CSV table of C-alpha atoms and ligand atoms in Angstrom, one decimal:
chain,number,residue,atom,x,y,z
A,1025,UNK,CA,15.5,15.5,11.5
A,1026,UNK,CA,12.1,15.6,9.8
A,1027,UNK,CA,10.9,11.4,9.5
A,1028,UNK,CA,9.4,10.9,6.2
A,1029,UNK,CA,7.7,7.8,4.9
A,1030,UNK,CA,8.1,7.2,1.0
A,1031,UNK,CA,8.9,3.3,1.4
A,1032,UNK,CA,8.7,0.7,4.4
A,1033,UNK,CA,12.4,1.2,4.2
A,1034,UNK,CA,11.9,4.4,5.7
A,1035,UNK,CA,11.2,2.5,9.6
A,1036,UNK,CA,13.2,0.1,11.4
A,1037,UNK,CA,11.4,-3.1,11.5
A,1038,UNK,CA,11.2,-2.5,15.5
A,1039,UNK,CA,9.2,1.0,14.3
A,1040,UNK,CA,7.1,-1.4,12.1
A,1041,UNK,CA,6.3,-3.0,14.3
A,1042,UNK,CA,5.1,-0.3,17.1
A,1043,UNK,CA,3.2,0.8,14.3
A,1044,UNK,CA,1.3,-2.1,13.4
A,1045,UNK,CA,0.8,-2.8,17.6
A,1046,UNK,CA,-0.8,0.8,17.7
A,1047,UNK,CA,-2.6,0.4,15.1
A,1048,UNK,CA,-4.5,-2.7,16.4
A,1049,UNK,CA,-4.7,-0.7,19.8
A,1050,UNK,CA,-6.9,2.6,17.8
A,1051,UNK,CA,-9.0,-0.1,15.6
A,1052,UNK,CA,-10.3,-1.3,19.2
A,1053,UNK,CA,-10.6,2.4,20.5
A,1054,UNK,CA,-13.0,2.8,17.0
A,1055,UNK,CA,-15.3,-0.3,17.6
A,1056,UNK,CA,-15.4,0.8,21.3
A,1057,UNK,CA,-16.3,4.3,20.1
A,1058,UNK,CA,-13.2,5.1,23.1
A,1059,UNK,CA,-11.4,8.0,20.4
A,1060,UNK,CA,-8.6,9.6,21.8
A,1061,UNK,CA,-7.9,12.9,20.0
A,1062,UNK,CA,-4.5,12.6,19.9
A,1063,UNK,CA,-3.6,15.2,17.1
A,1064,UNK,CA,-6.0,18.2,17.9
A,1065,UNK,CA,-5.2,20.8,15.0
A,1066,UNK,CA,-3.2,19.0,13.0
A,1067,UNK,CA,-3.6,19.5,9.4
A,1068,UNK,CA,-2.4,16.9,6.7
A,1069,UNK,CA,-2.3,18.0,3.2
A,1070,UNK,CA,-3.1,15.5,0.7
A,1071,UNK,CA,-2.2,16.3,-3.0
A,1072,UNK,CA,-3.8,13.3,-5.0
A,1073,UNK,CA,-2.1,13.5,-8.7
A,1074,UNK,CA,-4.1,10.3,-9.4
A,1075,UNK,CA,-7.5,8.4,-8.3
A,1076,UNK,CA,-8.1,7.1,-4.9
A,1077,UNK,CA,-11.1,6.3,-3.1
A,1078,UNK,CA,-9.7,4.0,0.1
A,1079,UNK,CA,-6.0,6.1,0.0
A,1080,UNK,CA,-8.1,9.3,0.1
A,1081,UNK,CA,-10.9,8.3,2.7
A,1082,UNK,CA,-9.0,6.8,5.2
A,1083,UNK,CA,-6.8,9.6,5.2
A,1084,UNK,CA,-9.2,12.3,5.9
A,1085,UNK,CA,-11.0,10.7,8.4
A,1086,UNK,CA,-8.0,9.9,10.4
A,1087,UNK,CA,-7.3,12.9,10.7
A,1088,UNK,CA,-10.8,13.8,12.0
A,1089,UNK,CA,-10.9,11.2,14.5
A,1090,UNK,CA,-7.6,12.1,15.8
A,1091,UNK,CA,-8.6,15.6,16.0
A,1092,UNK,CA,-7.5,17.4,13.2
A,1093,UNK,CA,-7.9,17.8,9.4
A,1094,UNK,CA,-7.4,16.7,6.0
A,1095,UNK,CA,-7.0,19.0,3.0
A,1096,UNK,CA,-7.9,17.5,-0.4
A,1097,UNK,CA,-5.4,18.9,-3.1
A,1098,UNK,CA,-5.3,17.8,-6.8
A,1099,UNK,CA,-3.3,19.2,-9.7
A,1100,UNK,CA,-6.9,20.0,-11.2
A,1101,UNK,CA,-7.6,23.4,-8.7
A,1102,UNK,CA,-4.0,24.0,-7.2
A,1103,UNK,CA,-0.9,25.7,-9.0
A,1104,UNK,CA,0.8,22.8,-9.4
A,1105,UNK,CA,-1.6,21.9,-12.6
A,1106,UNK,CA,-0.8,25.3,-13.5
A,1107,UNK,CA,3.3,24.5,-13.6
A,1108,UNK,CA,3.9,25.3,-10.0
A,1109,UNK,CA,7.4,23.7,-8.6
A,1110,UNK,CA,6.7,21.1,-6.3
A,1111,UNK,CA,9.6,21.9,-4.4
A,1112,UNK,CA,8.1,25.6,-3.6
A,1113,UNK,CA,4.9,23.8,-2.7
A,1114,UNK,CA,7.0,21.8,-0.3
A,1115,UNK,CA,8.3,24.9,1.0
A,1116,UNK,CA,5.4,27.2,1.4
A,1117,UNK,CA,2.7,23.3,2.8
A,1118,UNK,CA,5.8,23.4,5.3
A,1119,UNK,CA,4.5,26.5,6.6
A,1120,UNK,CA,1.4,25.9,7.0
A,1121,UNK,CA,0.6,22.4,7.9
A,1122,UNK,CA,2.1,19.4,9.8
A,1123,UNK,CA,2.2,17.0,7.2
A,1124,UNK,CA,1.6,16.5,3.6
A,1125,UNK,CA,0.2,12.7,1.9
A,1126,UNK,CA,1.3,12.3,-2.0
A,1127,UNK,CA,0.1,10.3,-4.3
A,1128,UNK,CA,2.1,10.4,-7.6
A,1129,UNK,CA,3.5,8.8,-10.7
A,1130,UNK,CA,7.1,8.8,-10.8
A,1131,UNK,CA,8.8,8.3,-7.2
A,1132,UNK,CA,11.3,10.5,-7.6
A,1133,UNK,CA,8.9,13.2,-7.0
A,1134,UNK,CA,8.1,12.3,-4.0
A,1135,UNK,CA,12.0,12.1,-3.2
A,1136,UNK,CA,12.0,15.7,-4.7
A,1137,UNK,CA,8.9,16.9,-2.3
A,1138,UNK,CA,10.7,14.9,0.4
A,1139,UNK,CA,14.0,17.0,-0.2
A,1140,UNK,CA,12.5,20.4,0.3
A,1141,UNK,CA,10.2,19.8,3.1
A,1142,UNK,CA,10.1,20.6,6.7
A,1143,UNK,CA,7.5,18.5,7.5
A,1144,UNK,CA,6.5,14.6,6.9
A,1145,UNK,CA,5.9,13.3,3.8
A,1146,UNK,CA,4.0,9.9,3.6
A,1147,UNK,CA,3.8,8.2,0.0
A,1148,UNK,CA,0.2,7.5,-0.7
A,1149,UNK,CA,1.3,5.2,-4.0
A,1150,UNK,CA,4.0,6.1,-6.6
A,1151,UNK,CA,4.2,4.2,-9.5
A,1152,UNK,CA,7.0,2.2,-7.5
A,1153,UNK,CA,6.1,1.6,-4.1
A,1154,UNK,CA,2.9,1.7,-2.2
A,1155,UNK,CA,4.0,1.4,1.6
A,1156,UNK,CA,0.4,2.8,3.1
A,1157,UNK,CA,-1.3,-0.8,2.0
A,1158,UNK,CA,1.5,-2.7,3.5
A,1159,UNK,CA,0.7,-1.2,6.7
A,1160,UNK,CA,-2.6,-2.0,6.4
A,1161,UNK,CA,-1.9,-5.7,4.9
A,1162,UNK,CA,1.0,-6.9,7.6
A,1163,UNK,CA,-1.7,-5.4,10.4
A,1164,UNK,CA,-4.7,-7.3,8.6
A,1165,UNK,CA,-2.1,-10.9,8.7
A,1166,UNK,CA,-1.0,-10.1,12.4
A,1167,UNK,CA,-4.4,-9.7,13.6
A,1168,UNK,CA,-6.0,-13.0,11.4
A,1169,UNK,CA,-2.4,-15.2,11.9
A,1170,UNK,CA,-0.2,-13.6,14.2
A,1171,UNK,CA,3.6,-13.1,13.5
A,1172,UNK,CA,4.7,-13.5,9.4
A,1173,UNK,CA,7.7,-14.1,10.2
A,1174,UNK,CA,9.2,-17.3,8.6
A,1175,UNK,CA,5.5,-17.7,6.5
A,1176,UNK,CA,5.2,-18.4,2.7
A,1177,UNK,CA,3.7,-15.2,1.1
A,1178,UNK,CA,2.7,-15.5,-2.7
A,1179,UNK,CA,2.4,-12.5,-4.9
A,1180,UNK,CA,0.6,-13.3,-8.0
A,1181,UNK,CA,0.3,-11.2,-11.4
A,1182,UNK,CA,2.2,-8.0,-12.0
A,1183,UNK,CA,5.7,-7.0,-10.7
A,1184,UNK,CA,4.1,-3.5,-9.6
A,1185,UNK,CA,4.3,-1.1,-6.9
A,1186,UNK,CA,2.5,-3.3,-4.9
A,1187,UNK,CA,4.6,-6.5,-4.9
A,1188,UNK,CA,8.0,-4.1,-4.5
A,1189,UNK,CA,6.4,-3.0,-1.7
A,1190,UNK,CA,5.8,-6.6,-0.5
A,1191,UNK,CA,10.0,-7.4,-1.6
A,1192,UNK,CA,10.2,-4.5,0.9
A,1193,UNK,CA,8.3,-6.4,3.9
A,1194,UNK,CA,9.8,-9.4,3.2
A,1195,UNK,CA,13.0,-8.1,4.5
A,1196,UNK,CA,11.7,-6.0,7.3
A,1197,UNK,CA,9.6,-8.8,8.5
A,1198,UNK,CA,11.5,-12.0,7.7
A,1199,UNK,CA,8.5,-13.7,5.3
A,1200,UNK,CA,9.5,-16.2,2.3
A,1201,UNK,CA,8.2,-14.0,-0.7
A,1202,UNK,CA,7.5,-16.1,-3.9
A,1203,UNK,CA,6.3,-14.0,-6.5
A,1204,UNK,CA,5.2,-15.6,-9.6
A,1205,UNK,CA,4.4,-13.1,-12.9
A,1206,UNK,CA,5.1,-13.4,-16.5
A,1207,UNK,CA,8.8,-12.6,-17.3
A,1208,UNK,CA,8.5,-9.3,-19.1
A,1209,UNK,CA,6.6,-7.7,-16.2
A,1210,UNK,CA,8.9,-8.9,-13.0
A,1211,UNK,CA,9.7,-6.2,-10.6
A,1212,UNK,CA,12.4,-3.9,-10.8
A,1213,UNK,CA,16.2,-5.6,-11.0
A,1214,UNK,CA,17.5,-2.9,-8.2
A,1215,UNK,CA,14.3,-3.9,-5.6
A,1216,UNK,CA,14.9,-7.5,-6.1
A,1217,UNK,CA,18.5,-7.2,-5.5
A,1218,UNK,CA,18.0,-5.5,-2.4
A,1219,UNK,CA,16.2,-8.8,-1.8
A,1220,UNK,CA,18.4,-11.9,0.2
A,1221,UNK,CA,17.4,-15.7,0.3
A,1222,UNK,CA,13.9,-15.1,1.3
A,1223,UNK,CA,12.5,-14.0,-2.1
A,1224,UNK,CA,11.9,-16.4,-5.2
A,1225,UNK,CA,11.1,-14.8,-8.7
A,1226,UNK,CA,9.5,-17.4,-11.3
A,1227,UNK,CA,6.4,-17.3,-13.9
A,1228,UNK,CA,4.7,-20.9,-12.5
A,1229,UNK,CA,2.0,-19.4,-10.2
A,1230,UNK,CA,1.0,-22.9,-9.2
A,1231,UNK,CA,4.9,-23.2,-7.7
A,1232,UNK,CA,4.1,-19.8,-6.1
A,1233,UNK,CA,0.8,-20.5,-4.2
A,1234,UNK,CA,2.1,-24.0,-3.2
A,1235,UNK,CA,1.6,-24.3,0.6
A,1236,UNK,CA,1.5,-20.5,0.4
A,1237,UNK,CA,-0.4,-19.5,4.0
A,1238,UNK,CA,-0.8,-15.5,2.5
A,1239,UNK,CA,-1.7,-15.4,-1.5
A,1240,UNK,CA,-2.0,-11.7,-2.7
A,1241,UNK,CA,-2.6,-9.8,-6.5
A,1242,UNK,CA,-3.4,-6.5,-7.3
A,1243,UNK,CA,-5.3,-5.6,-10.7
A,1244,UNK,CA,-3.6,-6.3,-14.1
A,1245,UNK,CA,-3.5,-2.6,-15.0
A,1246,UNK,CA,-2.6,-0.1,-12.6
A,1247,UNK,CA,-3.2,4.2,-13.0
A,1248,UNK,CA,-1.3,5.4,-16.0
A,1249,UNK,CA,-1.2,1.9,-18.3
A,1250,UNK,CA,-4.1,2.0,-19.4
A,1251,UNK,CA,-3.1,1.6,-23.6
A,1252,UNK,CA,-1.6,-1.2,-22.2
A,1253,UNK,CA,-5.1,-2.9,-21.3
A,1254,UNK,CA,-5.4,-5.2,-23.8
A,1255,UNK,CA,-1.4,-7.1,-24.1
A,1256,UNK,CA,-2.0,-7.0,-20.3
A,1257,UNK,CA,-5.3,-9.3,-20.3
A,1258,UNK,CA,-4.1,-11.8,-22.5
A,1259,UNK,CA,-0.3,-12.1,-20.8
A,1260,UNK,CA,-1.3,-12.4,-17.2
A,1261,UNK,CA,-4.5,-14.4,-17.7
A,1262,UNK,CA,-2.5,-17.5,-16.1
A,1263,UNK,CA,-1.7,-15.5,-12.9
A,1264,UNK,CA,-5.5,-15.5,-12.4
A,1265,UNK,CA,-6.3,-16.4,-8.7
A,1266,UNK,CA,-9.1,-19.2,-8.6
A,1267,UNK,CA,-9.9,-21.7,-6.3
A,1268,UNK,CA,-8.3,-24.3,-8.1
A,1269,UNK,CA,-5.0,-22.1,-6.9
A,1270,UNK,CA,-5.9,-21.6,-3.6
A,1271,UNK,CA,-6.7,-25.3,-3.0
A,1272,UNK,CA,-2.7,-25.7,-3.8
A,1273,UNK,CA,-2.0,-23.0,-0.6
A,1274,UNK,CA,-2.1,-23.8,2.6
A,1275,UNK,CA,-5.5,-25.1,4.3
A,1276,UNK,CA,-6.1,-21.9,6.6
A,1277,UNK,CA,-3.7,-19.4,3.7
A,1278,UNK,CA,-5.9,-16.3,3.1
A,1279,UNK,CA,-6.4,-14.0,0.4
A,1280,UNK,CA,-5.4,-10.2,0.0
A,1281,UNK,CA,-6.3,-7.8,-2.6
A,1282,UNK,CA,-5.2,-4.0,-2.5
A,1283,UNK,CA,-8.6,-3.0,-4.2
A,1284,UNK,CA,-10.2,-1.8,-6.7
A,1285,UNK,CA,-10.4,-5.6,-7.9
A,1286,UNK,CA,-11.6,-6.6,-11.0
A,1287,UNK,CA,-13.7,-10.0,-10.7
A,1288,UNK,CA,-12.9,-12.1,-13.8
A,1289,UNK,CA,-9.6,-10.8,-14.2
A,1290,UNK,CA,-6.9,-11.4,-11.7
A,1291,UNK,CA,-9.0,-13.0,-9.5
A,1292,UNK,CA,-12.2,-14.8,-9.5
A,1293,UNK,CA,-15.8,-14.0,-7.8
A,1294,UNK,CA,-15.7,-17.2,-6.1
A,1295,UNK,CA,-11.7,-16.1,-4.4
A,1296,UNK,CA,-12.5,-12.2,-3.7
A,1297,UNK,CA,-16.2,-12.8,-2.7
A,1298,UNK,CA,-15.1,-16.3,-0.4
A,1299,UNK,CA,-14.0,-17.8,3.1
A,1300,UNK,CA,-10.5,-17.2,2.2
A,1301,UNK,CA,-10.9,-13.7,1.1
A,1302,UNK,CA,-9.9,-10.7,4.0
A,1303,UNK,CA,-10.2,-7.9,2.0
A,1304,UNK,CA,-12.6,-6.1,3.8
A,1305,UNK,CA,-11.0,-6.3,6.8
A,1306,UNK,CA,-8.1,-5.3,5.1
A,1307,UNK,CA,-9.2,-2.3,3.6
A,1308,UNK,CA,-10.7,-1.0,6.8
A,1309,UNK,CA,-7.2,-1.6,8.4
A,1310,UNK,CA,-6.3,1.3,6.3
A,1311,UNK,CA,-7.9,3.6,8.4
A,1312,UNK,CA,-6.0,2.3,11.9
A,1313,UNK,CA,-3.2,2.1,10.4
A,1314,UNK,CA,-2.1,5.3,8.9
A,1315,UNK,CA,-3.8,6.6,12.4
A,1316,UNK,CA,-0.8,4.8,13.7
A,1317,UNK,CA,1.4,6.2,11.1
A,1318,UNK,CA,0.5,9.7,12.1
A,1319,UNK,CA,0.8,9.9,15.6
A,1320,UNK,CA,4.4,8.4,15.3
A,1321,UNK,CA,5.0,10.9,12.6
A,1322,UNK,CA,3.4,13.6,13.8
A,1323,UNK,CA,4.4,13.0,17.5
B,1677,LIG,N1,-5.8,0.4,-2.2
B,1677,LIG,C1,-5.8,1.7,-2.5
B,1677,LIG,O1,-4.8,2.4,-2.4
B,1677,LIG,O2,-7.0,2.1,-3.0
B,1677,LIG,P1,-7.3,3.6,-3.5
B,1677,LIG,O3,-6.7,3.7,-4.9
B,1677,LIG,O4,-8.8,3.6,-3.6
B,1677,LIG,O5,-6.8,4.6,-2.6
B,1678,LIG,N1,-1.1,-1.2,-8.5
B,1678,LIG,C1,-2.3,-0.3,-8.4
B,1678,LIG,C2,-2.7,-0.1,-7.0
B,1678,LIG,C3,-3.9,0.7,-6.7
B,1678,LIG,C4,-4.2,0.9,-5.3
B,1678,LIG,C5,-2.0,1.0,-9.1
B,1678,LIG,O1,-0.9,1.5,-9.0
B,1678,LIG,O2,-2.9,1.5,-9.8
């Protein structure tokens, strides 16, 4: 049966984990300049229905490295801006190539793509779940911390994609999740209940980041809420991350962001730009990651 991977759910945590072990393995076959070109010929389609610049980047040149080749697709120059079915483009990509990235709005496309093709589908962000930066986040804490399991995660600011993708790990990789966001924007009843004792849903960030050893946001407005811009700055403006916050985690807790971050909104210069802060080393974990996820998709 054709493995698809539209949320963490999708792997066993023992998978996961393999994953995340390979992944580390290919990131020191980069800095070594060692490349094995495990995937020669292999062509991944990606069909981008929103921006990307990390998503989009990494993707491509994983498939390079590896081998192969990326294919850039937007609704902009195929049929499917045109009105094209994606379930007939999931038919005819699953002639042609061996795998196909989506990034989308509603998920239920991507279940929709998923249903009609022969070949793996990876969910490169939906407007529910975006499982690619977990990869590349769990890798990034393993490598820093070693094993979550049992650690005090804090997810700060909007009940998004993101953080139901963190509600995800939580279960797969036995972490306390305390998520802290303002009432009207808590993640989605039917994620949370899929949730057991390890994940605490409040609006006192302060409660959240306390003794926290991973703090994480994402921006205040993600791709398609944009009219919302301006209700959003004003209601999450406590979930801020600042380093009066972070004084309140743990003493050796670092800081994720997703990226694109906006400085002066969710979190501050001083957090994104200091000691604390991994996202650059997160980001470039994208790369080895999905590398990872492709060979064991692909294999
Ligand atoms: N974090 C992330 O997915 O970034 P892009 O939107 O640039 O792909
Ligand atoms: N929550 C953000 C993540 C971007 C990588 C969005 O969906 O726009």
């Amino acid at each position: 049966m054709t493995r698809h991977f539209l949320t963490l759910n999708s792997l066993t945590g023992e998978e996961l984990k393999n994953i995340l072990t390979r992944a580390s393995e290919l990131k020191t076959e980069f800095q070594e300049k060692r490349m094995q070109q495990s995937q020669p010929g292999r062509v991944l389609a990606m069909i981008f229905e929103k921006s990307s610049t990390r998503t989009r980047v990494s993707f491509e040149a994983a498939m390079a490295q590896l081998g192969g080749h990326a294919i850039f697709l937007s609704p902009d120059d195929t049929q499917l801006g045109r009105g094209e079915p994606i379930e007939d483009t999931a038919r005819v990509l699953s002639k042609m190539v061996d795998a196909v990235m989506l990034r989308t709005f509603h998920h239920e496309k991507l279940e929709r793509y998923a249903a009609n093709s022969d070949i793996p589908v990876i969910n490169g962000l939906s407007d529910t779940y975006h499982p690619c930066q977990l990869l590349a986040d769990m890798q990034t804490y393993f490598e820093l911390r070693g094993d979550i399991k049992g650690k005090k995660v804090s997810w700060l600011g909007d009940g998004n994609n993101m953080c139901h993708s963190y509600i995800n790990a939580s279960n797969i990789l036995g972490f306390q999740l305390a998520v802290a966001c303002p009432p009207e924007f808590y993640p989605d009843e039917e994620i949370v209940a899929t949730a057991g004792t390890n994940l605490d849903i409040g609006s006192d960030p302060r409660a959240a980041v306390s003794g926290a050893d991973l703090v994480v946001t994402d921006m205040w407005v993600s791709m398609g809420q944009e009219e919302e811009r301006e209700k959003r700055m004003q209601v999450f403006k406590p979930y801020q991350v600042t380093s009066d916050l972070m004084k309140l985690a743990a003493d050796d807790a670092i800081f994720m962001h997703c990226l694109p971050a906006h400085r002066g909104e969710e979190v501050t210069a001083e957090v994104i730009d200091g000691e604390q802060s991994v996202v650059w080393v997160q980001a470039g974990n994208r790369l080895h990651s999905q590398k990872a996820l492709l060979e064991f998709l692909l294999k």
